[in-house]
PDB file of C-alpha atoms in Angstrom:
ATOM      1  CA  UNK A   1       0.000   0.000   0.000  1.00 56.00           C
ATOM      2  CA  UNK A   2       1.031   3.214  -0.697  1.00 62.00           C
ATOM      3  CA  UNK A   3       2.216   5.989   2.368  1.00 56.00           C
ATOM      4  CA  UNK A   4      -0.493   8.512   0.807  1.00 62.00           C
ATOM      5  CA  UNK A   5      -3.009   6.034   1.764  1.00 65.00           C
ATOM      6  CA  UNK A   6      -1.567   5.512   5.243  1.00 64.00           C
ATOM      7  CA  UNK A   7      -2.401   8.034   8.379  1.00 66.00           C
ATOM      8  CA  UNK A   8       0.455   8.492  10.976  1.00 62.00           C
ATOM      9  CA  UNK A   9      -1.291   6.998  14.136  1.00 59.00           C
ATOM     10  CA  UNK A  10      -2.280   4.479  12.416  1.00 63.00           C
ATOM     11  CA  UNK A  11      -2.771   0.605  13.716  1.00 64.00           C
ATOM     12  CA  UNK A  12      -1.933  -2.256  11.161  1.00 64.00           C
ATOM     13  CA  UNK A  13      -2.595  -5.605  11.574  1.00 64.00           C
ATOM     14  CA  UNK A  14      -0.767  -7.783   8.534  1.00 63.00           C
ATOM     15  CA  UNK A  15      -1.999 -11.982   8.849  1.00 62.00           C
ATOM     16  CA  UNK A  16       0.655 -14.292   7.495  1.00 63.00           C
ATOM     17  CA  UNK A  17       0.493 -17.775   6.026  1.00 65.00           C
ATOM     18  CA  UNK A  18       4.075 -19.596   6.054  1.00 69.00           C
ATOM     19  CA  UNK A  19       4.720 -22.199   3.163  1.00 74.00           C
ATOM     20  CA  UNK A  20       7.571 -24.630   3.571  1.00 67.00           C
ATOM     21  CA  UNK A  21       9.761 -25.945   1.064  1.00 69.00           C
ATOM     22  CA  UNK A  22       7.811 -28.887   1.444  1.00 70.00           C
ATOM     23  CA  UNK A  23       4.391 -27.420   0.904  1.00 64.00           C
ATOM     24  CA  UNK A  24       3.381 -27.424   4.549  1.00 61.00           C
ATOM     25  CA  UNK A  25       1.313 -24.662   5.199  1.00 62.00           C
ATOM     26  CA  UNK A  26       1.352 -22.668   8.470  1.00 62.00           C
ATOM     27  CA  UNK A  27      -1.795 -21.579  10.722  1.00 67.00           C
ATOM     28  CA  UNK A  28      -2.285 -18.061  10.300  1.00 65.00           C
ATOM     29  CA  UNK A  29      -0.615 -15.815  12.077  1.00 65.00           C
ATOM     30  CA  UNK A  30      -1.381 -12.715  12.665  1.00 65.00           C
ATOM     31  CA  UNK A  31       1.266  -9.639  13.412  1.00 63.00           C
ATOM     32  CA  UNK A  32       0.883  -6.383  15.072  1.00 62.00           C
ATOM     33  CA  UNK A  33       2.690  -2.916  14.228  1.00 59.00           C
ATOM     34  CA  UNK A  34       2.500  -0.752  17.131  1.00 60.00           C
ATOM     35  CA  UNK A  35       1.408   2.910  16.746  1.00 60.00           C
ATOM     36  CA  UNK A  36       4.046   5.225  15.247  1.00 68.00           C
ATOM     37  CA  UNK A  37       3.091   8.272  15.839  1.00 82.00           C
ATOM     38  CA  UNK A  38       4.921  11.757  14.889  1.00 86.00           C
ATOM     39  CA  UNK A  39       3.586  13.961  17.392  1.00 89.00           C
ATOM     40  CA  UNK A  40       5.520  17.072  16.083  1.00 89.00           C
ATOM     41  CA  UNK A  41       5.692  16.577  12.479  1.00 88.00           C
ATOM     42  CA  UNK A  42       9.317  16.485  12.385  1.00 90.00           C
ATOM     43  CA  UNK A  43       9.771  13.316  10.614  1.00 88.00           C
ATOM     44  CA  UNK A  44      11.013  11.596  13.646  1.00 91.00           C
ATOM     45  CA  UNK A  45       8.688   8.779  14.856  1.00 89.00           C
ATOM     46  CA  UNK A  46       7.913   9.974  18.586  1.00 88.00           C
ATOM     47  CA  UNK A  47       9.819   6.344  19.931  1.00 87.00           C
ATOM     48  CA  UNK A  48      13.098   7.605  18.451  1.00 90.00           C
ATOM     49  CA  UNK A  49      12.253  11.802  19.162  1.00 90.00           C
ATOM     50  CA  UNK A  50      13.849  13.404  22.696  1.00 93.00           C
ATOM     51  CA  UNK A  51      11.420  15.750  22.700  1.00 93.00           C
ATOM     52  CA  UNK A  52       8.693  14.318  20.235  1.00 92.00           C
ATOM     53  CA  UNK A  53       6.183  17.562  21.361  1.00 92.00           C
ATOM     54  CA  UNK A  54       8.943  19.871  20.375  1.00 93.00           C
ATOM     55  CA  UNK A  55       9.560  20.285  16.122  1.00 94.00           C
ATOM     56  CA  UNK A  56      12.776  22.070  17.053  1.00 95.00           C
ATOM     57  CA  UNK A  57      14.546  19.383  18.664  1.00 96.00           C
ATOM     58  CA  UNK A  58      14.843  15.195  18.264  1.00 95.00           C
ATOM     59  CA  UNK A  59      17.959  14.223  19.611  1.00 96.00           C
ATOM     60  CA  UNK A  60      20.117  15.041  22.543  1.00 97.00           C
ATOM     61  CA  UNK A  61      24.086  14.808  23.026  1.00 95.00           C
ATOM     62  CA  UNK A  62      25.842  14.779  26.295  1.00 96.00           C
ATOM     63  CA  UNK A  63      29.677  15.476  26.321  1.00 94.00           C
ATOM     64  CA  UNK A  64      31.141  13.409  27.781  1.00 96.00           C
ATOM     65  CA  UNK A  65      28.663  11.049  27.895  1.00 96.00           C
ATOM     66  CA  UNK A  66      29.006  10.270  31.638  1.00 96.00           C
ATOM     67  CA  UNK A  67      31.053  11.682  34.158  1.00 97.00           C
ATOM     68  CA  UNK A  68      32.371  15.627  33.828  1.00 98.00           C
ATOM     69  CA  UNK A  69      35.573  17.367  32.503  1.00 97.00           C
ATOM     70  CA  UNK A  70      37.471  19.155  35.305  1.00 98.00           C
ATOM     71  CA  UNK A  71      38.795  22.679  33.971  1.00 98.00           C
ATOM     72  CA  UNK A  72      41.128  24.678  36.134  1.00 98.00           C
ATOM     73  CA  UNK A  73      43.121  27.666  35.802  1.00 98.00           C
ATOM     74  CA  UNK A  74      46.085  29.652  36.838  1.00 97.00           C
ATOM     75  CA  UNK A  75      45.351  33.491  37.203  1.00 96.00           C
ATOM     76  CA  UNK A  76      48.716  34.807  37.082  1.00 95.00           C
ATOM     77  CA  UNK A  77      48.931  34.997  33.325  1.00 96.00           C
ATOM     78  CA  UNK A  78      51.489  36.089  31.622  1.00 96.00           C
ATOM     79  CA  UNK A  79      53.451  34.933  34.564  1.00 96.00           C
ATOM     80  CA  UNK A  80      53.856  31.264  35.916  1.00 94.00           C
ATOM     81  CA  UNK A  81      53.384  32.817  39.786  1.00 88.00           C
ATOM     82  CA  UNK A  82      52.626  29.564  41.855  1.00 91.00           C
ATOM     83  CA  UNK A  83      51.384  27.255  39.080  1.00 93.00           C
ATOM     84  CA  UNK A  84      49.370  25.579  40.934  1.00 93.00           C
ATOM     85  CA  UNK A  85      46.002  25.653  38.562  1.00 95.00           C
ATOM     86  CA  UNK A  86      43.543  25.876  41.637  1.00 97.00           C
ATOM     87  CA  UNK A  87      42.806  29.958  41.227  1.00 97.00           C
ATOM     88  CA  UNK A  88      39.221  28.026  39.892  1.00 98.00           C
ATOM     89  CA  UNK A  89      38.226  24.691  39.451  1.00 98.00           C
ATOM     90  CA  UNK A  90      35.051  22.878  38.309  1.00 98.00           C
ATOM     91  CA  UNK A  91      33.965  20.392  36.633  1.00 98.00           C
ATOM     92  CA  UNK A  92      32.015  20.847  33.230  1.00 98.00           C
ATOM     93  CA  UNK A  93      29.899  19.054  30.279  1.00 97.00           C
ATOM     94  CA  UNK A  94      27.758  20.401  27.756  1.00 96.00           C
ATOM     95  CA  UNK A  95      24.547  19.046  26.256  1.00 96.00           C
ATOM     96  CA  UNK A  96      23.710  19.927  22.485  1.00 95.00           C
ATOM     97  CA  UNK A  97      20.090  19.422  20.678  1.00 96.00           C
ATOM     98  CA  UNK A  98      19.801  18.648  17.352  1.00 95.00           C
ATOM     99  CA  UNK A  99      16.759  19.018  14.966  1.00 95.00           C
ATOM    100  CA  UNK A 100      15.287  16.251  12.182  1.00 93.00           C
ATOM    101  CA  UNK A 101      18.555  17.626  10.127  1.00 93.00           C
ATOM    102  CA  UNK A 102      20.710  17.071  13.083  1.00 92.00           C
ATOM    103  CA  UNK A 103      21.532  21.154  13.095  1.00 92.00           C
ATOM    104  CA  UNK A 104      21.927  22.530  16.880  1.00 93.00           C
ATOM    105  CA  UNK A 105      18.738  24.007  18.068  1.00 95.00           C
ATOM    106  CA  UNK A 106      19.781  23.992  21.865  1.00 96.00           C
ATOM    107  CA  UNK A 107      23.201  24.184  23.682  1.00 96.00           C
ATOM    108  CA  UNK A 108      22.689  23.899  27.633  1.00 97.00           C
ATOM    109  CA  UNK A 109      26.670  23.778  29.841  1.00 97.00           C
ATOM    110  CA  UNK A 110      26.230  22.407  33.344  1.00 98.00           C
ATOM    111  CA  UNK A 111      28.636  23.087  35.873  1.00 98.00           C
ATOM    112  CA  UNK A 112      30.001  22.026  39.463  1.00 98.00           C
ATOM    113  CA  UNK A 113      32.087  24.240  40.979  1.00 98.00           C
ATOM    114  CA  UNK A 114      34.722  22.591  42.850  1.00 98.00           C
ATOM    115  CA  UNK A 115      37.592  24.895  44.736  1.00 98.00           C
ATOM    116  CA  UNK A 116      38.544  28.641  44.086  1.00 98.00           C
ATOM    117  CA  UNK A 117      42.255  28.942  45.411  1.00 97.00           C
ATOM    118  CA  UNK A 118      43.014  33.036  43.901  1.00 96.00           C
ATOM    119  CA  UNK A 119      42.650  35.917  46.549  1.00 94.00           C
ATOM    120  CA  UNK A 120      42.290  37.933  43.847  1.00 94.00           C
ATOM    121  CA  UNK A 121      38.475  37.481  41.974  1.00 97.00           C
ATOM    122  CA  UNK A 122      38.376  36.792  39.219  1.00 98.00           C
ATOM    123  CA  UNK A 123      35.074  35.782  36.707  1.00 98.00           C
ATOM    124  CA  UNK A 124      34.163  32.920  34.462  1.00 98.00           C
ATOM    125  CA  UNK A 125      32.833  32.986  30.825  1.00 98.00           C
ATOM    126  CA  UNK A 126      32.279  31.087  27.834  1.00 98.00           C
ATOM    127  CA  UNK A 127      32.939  31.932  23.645  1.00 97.00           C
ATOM    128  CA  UNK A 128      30.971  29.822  21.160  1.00 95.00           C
ATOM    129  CA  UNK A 129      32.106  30.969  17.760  1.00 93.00           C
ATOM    130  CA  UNK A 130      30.153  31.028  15.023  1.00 90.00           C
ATOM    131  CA  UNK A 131      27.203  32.329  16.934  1.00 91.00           C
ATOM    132  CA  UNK A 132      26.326  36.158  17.239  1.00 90.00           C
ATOM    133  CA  UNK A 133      24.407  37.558  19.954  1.00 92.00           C
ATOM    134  CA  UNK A 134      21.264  37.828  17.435  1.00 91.00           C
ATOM    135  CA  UNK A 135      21.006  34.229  17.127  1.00 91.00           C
ATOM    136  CA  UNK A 136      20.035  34.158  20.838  1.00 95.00           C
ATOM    137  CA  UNK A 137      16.567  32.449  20.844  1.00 95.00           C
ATOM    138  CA  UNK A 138      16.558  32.482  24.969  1.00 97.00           C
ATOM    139  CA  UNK A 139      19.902  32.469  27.132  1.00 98.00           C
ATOM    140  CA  UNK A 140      19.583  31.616  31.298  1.00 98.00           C
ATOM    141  CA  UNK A 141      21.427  30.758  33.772  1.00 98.00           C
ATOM    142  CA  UNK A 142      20.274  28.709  36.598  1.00 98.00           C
ATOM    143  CA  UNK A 143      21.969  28.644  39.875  1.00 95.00           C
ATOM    144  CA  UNK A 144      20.788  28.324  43.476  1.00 92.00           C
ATOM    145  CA  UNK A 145      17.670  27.399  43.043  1.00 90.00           C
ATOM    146  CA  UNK A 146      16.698  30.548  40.636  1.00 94.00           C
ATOM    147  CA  UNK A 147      16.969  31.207  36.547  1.00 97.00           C
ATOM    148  CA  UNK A 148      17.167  34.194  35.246  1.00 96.00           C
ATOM    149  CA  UNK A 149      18.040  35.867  31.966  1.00 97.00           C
ATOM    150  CA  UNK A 150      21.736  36.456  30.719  1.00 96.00           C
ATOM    151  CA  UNK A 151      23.111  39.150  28.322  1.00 96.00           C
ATOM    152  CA  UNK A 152      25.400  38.521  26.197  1.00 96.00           C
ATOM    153  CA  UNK A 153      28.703  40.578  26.193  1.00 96.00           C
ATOM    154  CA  UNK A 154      29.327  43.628  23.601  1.00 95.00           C
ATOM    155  CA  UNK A 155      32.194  44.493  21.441  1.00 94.00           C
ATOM    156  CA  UNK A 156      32.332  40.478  19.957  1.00 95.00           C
ATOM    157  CA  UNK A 157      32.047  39.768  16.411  1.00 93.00           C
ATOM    158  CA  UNK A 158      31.695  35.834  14.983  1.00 92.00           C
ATOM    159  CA  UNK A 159      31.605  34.964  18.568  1.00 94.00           C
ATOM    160  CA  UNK A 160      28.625  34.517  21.068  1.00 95.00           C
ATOM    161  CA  UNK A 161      30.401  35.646  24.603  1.00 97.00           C
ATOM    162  CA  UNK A 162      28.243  35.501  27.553  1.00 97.00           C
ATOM    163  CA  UNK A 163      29.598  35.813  31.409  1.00 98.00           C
ATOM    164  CA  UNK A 164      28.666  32.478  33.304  1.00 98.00           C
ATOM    165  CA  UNK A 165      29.848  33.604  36.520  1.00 98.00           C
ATOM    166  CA  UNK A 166      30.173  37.337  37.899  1.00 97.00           C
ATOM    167  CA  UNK A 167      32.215  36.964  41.052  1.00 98.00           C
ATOM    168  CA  UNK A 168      33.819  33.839  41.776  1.00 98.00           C
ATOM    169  CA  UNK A 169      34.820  34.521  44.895  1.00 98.00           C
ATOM    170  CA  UNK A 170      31.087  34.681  45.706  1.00 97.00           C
ATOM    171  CA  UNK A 171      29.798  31.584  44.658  1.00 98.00           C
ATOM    172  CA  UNK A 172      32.797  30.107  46.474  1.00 98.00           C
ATOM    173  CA  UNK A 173      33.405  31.888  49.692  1.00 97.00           C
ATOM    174  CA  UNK A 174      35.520  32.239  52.188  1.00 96.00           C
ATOM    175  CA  UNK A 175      34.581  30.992  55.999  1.00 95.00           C
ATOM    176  CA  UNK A 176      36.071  30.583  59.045  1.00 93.00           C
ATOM    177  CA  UNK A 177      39.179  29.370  59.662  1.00 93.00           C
ATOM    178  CA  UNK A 178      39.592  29.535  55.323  1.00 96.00           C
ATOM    179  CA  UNK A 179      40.833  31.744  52.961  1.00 97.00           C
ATOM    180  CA  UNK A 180      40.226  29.641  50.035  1.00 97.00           C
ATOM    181  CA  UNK A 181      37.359  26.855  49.193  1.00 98.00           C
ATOM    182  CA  UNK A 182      38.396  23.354  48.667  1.00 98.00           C
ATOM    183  CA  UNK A 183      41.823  24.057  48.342  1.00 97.00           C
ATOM    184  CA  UNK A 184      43.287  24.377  52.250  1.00 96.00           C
ATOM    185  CA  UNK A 185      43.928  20.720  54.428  1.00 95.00           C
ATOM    186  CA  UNK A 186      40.226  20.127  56.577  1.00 96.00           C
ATOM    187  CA  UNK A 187      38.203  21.988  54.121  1.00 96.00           C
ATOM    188  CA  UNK A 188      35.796  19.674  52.500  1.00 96.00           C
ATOM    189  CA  UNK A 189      33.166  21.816  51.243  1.00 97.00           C
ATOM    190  CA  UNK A 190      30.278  21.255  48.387  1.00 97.00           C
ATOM    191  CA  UNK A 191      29.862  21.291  45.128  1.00 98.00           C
ATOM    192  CA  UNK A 192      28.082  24.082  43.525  1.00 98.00           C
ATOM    193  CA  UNK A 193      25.673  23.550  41.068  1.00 98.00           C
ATOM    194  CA  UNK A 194      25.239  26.023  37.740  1.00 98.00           C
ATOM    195  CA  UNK A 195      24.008  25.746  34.601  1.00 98.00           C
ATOM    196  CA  UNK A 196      23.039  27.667  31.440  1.00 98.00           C
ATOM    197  CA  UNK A 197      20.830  26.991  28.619  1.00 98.00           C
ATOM    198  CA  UNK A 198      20.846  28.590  25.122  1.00 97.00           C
ATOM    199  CA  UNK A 199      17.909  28.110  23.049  1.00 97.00           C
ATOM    200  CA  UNK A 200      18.682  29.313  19.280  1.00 94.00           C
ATOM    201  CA  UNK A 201      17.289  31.271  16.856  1.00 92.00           C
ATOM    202  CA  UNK A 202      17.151  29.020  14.029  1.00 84.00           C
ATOM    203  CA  UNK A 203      19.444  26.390  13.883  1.00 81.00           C
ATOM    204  CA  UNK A 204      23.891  25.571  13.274  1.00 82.00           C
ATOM    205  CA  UNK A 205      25.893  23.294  12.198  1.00 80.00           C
ATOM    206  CA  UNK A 206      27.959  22.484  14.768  1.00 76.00           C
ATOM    207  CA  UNK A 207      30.589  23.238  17.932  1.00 75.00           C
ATOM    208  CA  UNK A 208      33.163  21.073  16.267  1.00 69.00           C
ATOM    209  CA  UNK A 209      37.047  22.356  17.448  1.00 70.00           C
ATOM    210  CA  UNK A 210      37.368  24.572  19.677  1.00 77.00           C
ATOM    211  CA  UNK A 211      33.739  26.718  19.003  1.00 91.00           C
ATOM    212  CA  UNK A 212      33.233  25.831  22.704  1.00 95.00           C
ATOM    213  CA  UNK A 213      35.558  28.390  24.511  1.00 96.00           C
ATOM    214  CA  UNK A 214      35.596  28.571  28.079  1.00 97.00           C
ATOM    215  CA  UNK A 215      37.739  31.070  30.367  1.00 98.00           C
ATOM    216  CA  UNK A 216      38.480  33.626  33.091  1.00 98.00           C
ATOM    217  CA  UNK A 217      39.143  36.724  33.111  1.00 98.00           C
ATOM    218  CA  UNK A 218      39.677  39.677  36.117  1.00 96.00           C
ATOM    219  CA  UNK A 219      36.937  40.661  37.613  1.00 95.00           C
ATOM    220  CA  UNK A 220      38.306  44.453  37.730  1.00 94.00           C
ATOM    221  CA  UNK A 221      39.974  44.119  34.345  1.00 95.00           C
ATOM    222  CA  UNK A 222      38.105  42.486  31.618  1.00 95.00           C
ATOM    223  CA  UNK A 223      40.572  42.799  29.451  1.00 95.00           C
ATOM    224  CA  UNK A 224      43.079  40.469  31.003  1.00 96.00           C
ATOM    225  CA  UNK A 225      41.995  36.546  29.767  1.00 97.00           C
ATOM    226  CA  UNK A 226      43.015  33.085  30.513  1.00 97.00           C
ATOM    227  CA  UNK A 227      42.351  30.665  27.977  1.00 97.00           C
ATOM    228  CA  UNK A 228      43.352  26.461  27.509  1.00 97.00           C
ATOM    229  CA  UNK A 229      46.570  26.354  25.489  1.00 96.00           C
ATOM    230  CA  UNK A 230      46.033  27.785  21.775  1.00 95.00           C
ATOM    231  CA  UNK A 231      42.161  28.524  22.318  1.00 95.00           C
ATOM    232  CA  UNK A 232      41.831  32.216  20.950  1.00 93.00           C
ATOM    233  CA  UNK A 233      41.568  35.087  22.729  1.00 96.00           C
ATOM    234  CA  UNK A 234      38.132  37.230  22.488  1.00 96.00           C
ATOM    235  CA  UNK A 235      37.678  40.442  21.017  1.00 96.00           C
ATOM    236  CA  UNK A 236      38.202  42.024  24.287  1.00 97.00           C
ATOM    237  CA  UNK A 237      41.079  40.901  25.283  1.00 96.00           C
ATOM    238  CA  UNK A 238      44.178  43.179  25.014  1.00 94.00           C
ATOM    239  CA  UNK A 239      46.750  41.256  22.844  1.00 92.00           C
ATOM    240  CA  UNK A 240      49.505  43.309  24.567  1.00 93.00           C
ATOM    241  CA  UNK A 241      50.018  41.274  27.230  1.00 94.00           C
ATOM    242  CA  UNK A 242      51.319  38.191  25.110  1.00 94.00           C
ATOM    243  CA  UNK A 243      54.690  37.230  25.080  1.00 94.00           C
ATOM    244  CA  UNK A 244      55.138  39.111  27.892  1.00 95.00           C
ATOM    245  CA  UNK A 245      56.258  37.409  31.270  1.00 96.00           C
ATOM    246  CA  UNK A 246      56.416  33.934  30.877  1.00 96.00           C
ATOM    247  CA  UNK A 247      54.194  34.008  27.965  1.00 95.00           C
ATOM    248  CA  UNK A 248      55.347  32.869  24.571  1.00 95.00           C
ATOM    249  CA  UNK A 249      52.111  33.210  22.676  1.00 92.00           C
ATOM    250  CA  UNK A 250      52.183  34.042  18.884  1.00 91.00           C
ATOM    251  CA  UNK A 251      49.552  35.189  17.735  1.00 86.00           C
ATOM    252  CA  UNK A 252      50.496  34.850  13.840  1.00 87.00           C
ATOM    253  CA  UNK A 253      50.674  31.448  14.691  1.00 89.00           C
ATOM    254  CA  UNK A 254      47.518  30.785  16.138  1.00 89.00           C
ATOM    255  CA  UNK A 255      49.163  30.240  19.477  1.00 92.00           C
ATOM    256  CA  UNK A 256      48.113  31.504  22.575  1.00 95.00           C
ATOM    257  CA  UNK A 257      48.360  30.816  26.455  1.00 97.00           C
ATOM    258  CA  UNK A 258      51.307  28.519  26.968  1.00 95.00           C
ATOM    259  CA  UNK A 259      55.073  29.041  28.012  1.00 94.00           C
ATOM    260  CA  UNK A 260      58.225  28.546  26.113  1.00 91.00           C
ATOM    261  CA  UNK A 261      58.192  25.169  27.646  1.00 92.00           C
ATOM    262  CA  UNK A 262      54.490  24.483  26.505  1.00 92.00           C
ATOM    263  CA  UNK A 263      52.943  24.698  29.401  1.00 95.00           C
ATOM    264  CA  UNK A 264      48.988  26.161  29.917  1.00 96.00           C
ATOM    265  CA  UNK A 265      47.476  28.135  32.072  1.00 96.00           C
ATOM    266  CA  UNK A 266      44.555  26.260  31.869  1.00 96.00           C
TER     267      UNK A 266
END
C-alpha cells in the first residue's frame, strides 16, 4: 500500500500464512505494528524523538557522555606565579540538541564548581564561535535554586560571549578558619551547582574544534583573559600582554596561552 493512503497513528494488523519448502502450510498468524506516531511533524517517529512535542529538537548529546571534565586555571597569566592551577576549578559538560537535520537548536553547559584557590576574583565565561548575539533564541542561567536571563557581552564579532559567573569569589566563599574553598587541608566543602541553557534562533551546524571556549578573566579588568593552550583570545582581550612574562604566545601562529616550555594556564 502506498504511504499517501496511510495516516500516521495508524494501527496495522498484517496476517501471514508460512509455506515450507515442502508445501506445509502454516496456521495463520497474525502480526501487530505498534502505533508510530509523529507527534511534532518532524519526521522523527515519537519512539526515536527526545522531545517528540517539540519540532525544534529530536535528539540530545551529552559530552562526555558520563562523568564531567574538570577545567582549572592559573590566574597569574602572563606569569607562571605559583602554578598551581587551583585559582578556579570545576567540573564541566555540555549538552547539544539537534533538529530532524541534526543542526543545533539547543546548547545547555552544566557546571560544578569545585575549589577557588586566587585571593584575587576573578570571573568565568564562555565563547561559542560562530554564533552572534542575534542568534540568541533564549539564554539563562540557573543557579541556586533561581533562573534568570543572561546578556550577552558587547564588542564580539563571529563569537557569542556571555559571562557564566560574575564573582567567583562569591559563589565560592571564604569561611572561618579559610581563605580559600576546597583548596586548604580540613576543608571539604560542596559542590556548587550552575548551569546555562541557550535556546537558538534558528538552527547551526555544529561546535566542532574549539567553538566551545571557556575562560576567566579579572573581575576588575576584563581585558586580562586566561584561555586552555592555543584557544583564541576574544575580542576584548588586550593582545599586549602576550609574550610578555612567561608568555610565549604568537599570535600569527595561532598560538596563545602557553610558556616557552608548553605549558597552559589552563
Amino acid at each position: 500500500m502506498p504511504a499517501s493512503q496511510t495516516v500516521a497513528g495508524e494501527l496495522w494488523k498484517v496476517q501471514v500464512t508460512a509455506i515450507d519448502s515442502n508445501g506445509l502450510i502454516s496456521d495463520i498468524a497474525e502480526i501487530e505494528w505498534p502505533e508510530i506516531g509523529d507527534t511534532d511533524g518532524d519526521g522523527i517517529a515519537d519512539i526515536h524523538d527526545y522531545a517528540p512535542s517539540d519540532p525544534t529538537i529530536a535528539f540530545y548529546s551529552r559530552t562526555p557522555t558520563s562523568g564531567w571534565y574538570t577545567l582549572g586555571f592559573e590566574d597569574l597569566w602572563p606569569y607562571e606565579g605559583d602554578y598551581d592551577l587551583n585559582d578556579f576549578v570545576t567540573h564541566y559538560a555540555y549538552g547539544t540538541y539537534t533538529d530532524a537535520n541534526n543542526q543545533i537548536t539547543r546548547f545547555d553547559y552544566y557546571g560544578q564548581a569545585i575549589a577557588r584557590g586566587a585571593a584575587q576574583d576573578n570571573s568565568f565565561a564562555i565563547s561559542l564561535s560562530g554564533l552572534e548575539a542575534s542568534n540568541i533564541g533564549t539564554l539563562t542561567k540557573t543557579y541556586d535554586g533561581s533562573t534568570e536571563n543572561l546578556t550577552p557581552e558587547n564588542g564580539h564579532s563571529g563569537e557569542l560571549v556571555f559571562v557564566v559567573i560574575e564573582s567567583i569569589n562569591e559563589m565560592l566563599p571564604n569561611t572561618t578558619g579559610y581563605e580559600f574553598y576546597n583548596t586548604e587541608s580540613g576543608d571539604n566543602r560542596d559542590l556548587v551547582e550552575y548551569s546555562v541553557s541557550l535556546v537558538i534562533d534558528g538552527s547551526i551546524e555544529s561546535l566542532a574544534g574549539k567553538s566551545f571556549n571557556p575562560f576567566i578573566f579579572k573581575a576588575n579588568n576584563r581585558d586580562k583573559e586566561v584561555h586552555l593552550m592555543n584557544y583564541p583570545h576574544t575580542d576584548l582581550a588586550n593582545t599586549s600582554v602576550f609574550g610578555q612574562g612567561d608568555d610565549d604566545s604568537s599570535v600569527d601562529n595561532n598560538e596563545y596561552y602557553q610558556t616557552s616550555n608548553g605549558l597552559p594556564w589552563a
